[in-house]
Amino acid sequence: MICIPIAEATHQEALQAIERCAQTVDAVELRMDVIADGDLAELISAGRRASSRMKIIVTCRRKEESLMAPTGNQANRKKEISKAAKMKLLRQAVVLGADFIDIELAAGEKAIREIQSFRRKQKSLTRMIVSWHDISKTPSLAKLKEVFQACVKTGADLVKIVPYARKTSDNLKVLGLITYAKEQGRDIIAMCMGEEGKISRAMALPWGSALGFAVLPGGKKSAPGQLTVSAMMEFRRQLRSNQHSVQPWFLPPGAPNFVLLGNPVRQSLSPLMHNKALEAMQIDGHYSAFCVGDLAAAMAGIRGMNIRGASVTIPFKKAVMDYLDEIDADAVALGAVNTVVNDRGRLAGYNTDWLGLMQALKNKMSIAGKTFVIIGAGGTARAAAYGIKKESGRPIIVNRTPEKGRALAARFHCPFYPLADIGKIKAHCLINTTSVGMYPQIHRSPVAAEILANYPIVVDVIYNPSKTKLLRDAEAKGCKIVSGLEMFVYQGAAQLKLWTGREAPLQLMKKTVRERLEKLES
Ligand code: NAP
């Protein structure tokens, strides 16, 4: 149900707004704290006349829980309505047969009990919403659950919880709360206020909120971030017709959904690759990139919303390990997780980067007994050294910063050379794991072209561009080359296998990423 708050400044304007809403929406919320000279009896009967099916909610919000200061006629409304007057208004709403009255949890146990017994005495069908708003922040999901339970305890027919989103990940908490309430068999209205909270307003209804709040074009917003009714309907239409075109990454529980957690994530090709694969695998799910500011909240959201799987990228590959219930032995050895599998709230971490690289190598050569020069000493170099050792190959570390290179070499009991000395060594394969040559620095290479004659095979883990300067130089020297695109696709395919238990459509994924890269490069 979509509800329009009637938060006009005057009684006359409120009457007109009710008239405008009646044909479009399912419910109106009469904000009696804002409509300065509002006559409740007249407003309710105007609503009934305008539409017999439209539900009417009556509320009178405290200024502490409203981001909208009373804007009404200041002559009529000099100060906030007293507590006693509010109670009187709510009792009047019961007598007048409003469908719902909304009373804040902060009104206190006594006031809520009083309204309850008044409803009973009246044998009223008016239902009671107990609401809670935080106009400055979104607390943790655990705190939101506590508030929810406190509201339930009052005997509320419906609970409404609306905090203020400071960052995008706050939306995850309220959406997680909806899932929590649903699990308890309870109805809830939940969303975030504020510009950052828009996604939760759009998602609240499809996610299971009993009501979504919107405004008519030109109507008064009763809280920042409210969307127009048409924007909300368009969102729902998109969601039903073609999931893959839906911009926000949240989708209703039921379908297995997947996310990329990183910061930044805008350039990532993972959503394109994974969504194409999911479609081909006929899996009714969606994969979306999510730029994370607060990893703890994002992980709570994954549990709360039962997101089936996550890819984890820079800068969270290490930090994410603190939020997992179990970590696969390879990921522990690497000290990094790039894949999370959520098995009904139990989160397990894996690393598919090294698997992806090994698979890309195996397509070109056997690893056992061969020597591999790895340029770099970061996370990917570690994954390369780990995989090569595991496959009985012999890594050699070469790095710009000697201390880092030596430390990595010591970890894998292998030789180390400073980058300046790379011309002194030869091996079966050279693997670049630095970011030198990555878009936009496409004319750079980590090594001089002359030394490439020392390697029959040259691998670059960079996939944008798909053929780096290093690979172009290597090709010119007659080396076989392996692009980072291969590693990227194989690590993605390994993720899909972990999430779904099924083989991924490798060729399609490769084609999809290659075509996008070619488009970007042209
Ligand atoms: P990282 O942990 O930051 O390590 C980067 C390494 O590159 C460091 O050892 C650093 O050397 C070296 N380096 C950086 N700039 C350099 C320069 N100008 N000259 C010489 N060495 C330089 O990064 P990472 O997580 O390993 O990622 C590295 C690359 O792998 C990125 O381009 C990433 O996109 C790519 N990657 C690709 C895939 C795939 O699927 N294809 C997967 C994961 C990562 P110092 O120690 O001297 O600082």
mmCIF file of C-alpha atoms and ligand atoms in Angstrom, residues 313-314 317 338 353 356-357 375-382 398-402 404-405 419 432-436 438 441 444-446 460-463 483-492, ligand 1:
data_model
loop_
_atom_site.group_PDB
_atom_site.id
_atom_site.type_symbol
_atom_site.label_atom_id
_atom_site.label_comp_id
_atom_site.label_asym_id
_atom_site.label_seq_id
_atom_site.Cartn_x
_atom_site.Cartn_y
_atom_site.Cartn_z
ATOM 1 C CA THR A 313 37.218 -6.335 -3.040
ATOM 2 C CA ILE A 314 39.637 -3.566 -2.075
ATOM 3 C CA LYS A 317 39.558 -8.426 1.727
ATOM 4 C CA ASN A 338 37.228 -12.325 -1.741
ATOM 5 C CA ASP A 353 41.653 -15.055 -6.704
ATOM 6 C CA GLY A 356 41.345 -17.960 -10.938
ATOM 7 C CA LEU A 357 45.017 -17.270 -11.599
ATOM 8 C CA ILE A 375 56.437 -8.893 -9.897
ATOM 9 C CA GLY A 376 54.821 -7.286 -6.838
ATOM 10 C CA ALA A 377 54.428 -8.148 -3.191
ATOM 11 C CA GLY A 378 50.815 -7.224 -2.497
ATOM 12 C CA GLY A 379 47.683 -9.340 -2.101
ATOM 13 C CA THR A 380 47.692 -10.660 -5.667
ATOM 14 C CA ALA A 381 51.393 -11.534 -5.538
ATOM 15 C CA ARG A 382 50.645 -13.475 -2.387
ATOM 16 C CA VAL A 398 60.543 -9.371 -7.555
ATOM 17 C CA ASN A 399 59.441 -6.125 -6.030
ATOM 18 C CA ARG A 400 60.063 -2.379 -6.047
ATOM 19 C CA THR A 401 60.206 -2.136 -2.245
ATOM 20 C CA PRO A 402 62.811 -4.675 -1.085
ATOM 21 C CA LYS A 404 58.028 -6.044 1.291
ATOM 22 C CA GLY A 405 59.405 -8.330 -1.371
ATOM 23 C CA LEU A 419 62.881 -4.890 -9.424
ATOM 24 C CA ASN A 432 52.827 -9.012 -13.242
ATOM 25 C CA THR A 433 50.734 -8.432 -10.113
ATOM 26 C CA THR A 434 51.337 -4.682 -9.821
ATOM 27 C CA SER A 435 48.836 -2.133 -11.063
ATOM 28 C CA VAL A 436 51.383 -0.607 -13.454
ATOM 29 C CA MET A 438 46.214 -0.375 -15.610
ATOM 30 C CA GLN A 441 48.090 4.524 -17.372
ATOM 31 C CA ARG A 444 53.225 2.054 -18.804
ATOM 32 C CA SER A 445 54.816 -1.320 -18.158
ATOM 33 C CA PRO A 446 56.470 -2.535 -14.949
ATOM 34 C CA ASP A 460 49.324 -9.750 -16.492
ATOM 35 C CA VAL A 461 46.662 -9.775 -13.772
ATOM 36 C CA ILE A 462 45.371 -6.404 -14.982
ATOM 37 C CA TYR A 463 42.216 -6.762 -17.067
ATOM 38 C CA SER A 483 45.440 -11.459 -19.849
ATOM 39 C CA GLY A 484 44.034 -10.607 -16.425
ATOM 40 C CA LEU A 485 40.637 -11.063 -18.062
ATOM 41 C CA GLU A 486 41.178 -14.833 -17.864
ATOM 42 C CA MET A 487 41.934 -14.696 -14.142
ATOM 43 C CA PHE A 488 38.995 -12.359 -13.566
ATOM 44 C CA VAL A 489 36.533 -14.662 -15.300
ATOM 45 C CA TYR A 490 37.848 -17.819 -13.598
ATOM 46 C CA GLN A 491 37.742 -16.258 -10.127
ATOM 47 C CA GLY A 492 34.160 -15.137 -10.866
HETATM 48 P P1 NAP B 1 48.465 -4.270 -3.707
HETATM 49 O O1 NAP B 1 48.253 -5.218 -2.595
HETATM 50 O O2 NAP B 1 48.331 -2.815 -3.487
HETATM 51 O O3 NAP B 1 49.947 -4.544 -4.297
HETATM 52 C C1 NAP B 1 50.427 -3.794 -5.366
HETATM 53 C C2 NAP B 1 51.886 -4.160 -5.625
HETATM 54 O O4 NAP B 1 52.240 -3.449 -6.801
HETATM 55 C C3 NAP B 1 52.858 -3.744 -4.539
HETATM 56 O O5 NAP B 1 53.758 -4.759 -4.276
HETATM 57 C C4 NAP B 1 53.559 -2.528 -5.121
HETATM 58 O O6 NAP B 1 54.939 -2.483 -4.818
HETATM 59 C C5 NAP B 1 53.476 -2.776 -6.598
HETATM 60 N N1 NAP B 1 53.491 -1.501 -7.313
HETATM 61 C C6 NAP B 1 52.530 -0.554 -7.306
HETATM 62 N N2 NAP B 1 52.924 0.483 -8.089
HETATM 63 C C7 NAP B 1 54.140 0.173 -8.578
HETATM 64 C C8 NAP B 1 55.047 0.843 -9.441
HETATM 65 N N3 NAP B 1 54.750 2.033 -9.953
HETATM 66 N N4 NAP B 1 56.176 0.217 -9.751
HETATM 67 C C9 NAP B 1 56.485 -0.979 -9.236
HETATM 68 N N5 NAP B 1 55.672 -1.671 -8.414
HETATM 69 C C10 NAP B 1 54.513 -1.085 -8.092
HETATM 70 O O7 NAP B 1 47.499 -4.607 -4.925
HETATM 71 P P2 NAP B 1 46.787 -6.002 -5.276
HETATM 72 O O8 NAP B 1 45.519 -6.128 -4.489
HETATM 73 O O9 NAP B 1 47.761 -7.096 -5.220
HETATM 74 O O10 NAP B 1 46.322 -5.743 -6.782
HETATM 75 C C11 NAP B 1 47.293 -5.601 -7.787
HETATM 76 C C12 NAP B 1 46.631 -5.639 -9.162
HETATM 77 O O11 NAP B 1 46.005 -6.897 -9.361
HETATM 78 C C13 NAP B 1 45.566 -4.578 -9.377
HETATM 79 O O12 NAP B 1 45.785 -3.973 -10.633
HETATM 80 C C14 NAP B 1 44.284 -5.382 -9.402
HETATM 81 O O13 NAP B 1 43.289 -4.778 -10.224
HETATM 82 C C15 NAP B 1 44.753 -6.684 -10.002
HETATM 83 N N6 NAP B 1 43.851 -7.813 -9.670
HETATM 84 C C16 NAP B 1 43.308 -8.499 -10.719
HETATM 85 C C17 NAP B 1 42.484 -9.558 -10.475
HETATM 86 C C18 NAP B 1 41.875 -10.305 -11.630
HETATM 87 O O14 NAP B 1 40.917 -11.053 -11.415
HETATM 88 N N7 NAP B 1 42.371 -10.148 -12.839
HETATM 89 C C19 NAP B 1 42.186 -9.962 -9.167
HETATM 90 C C20 NAP B 1 42.779 -9.260 -8.099
HETATM 91 C C21 NAP B 1 43.622 -8.176 -8.391
HETATM 92 P P3 NAP B 1 55.507 -1.902 -3.424
HETATM 93 O O15 NAP B 1 55.505 -3.084 -2.499
HETATM 94 O O16 NAP B 1 56.846 -1.432 -3.795
HETATM 95 O O17 NAP B 1 54.574 -0.806 -2.999
#
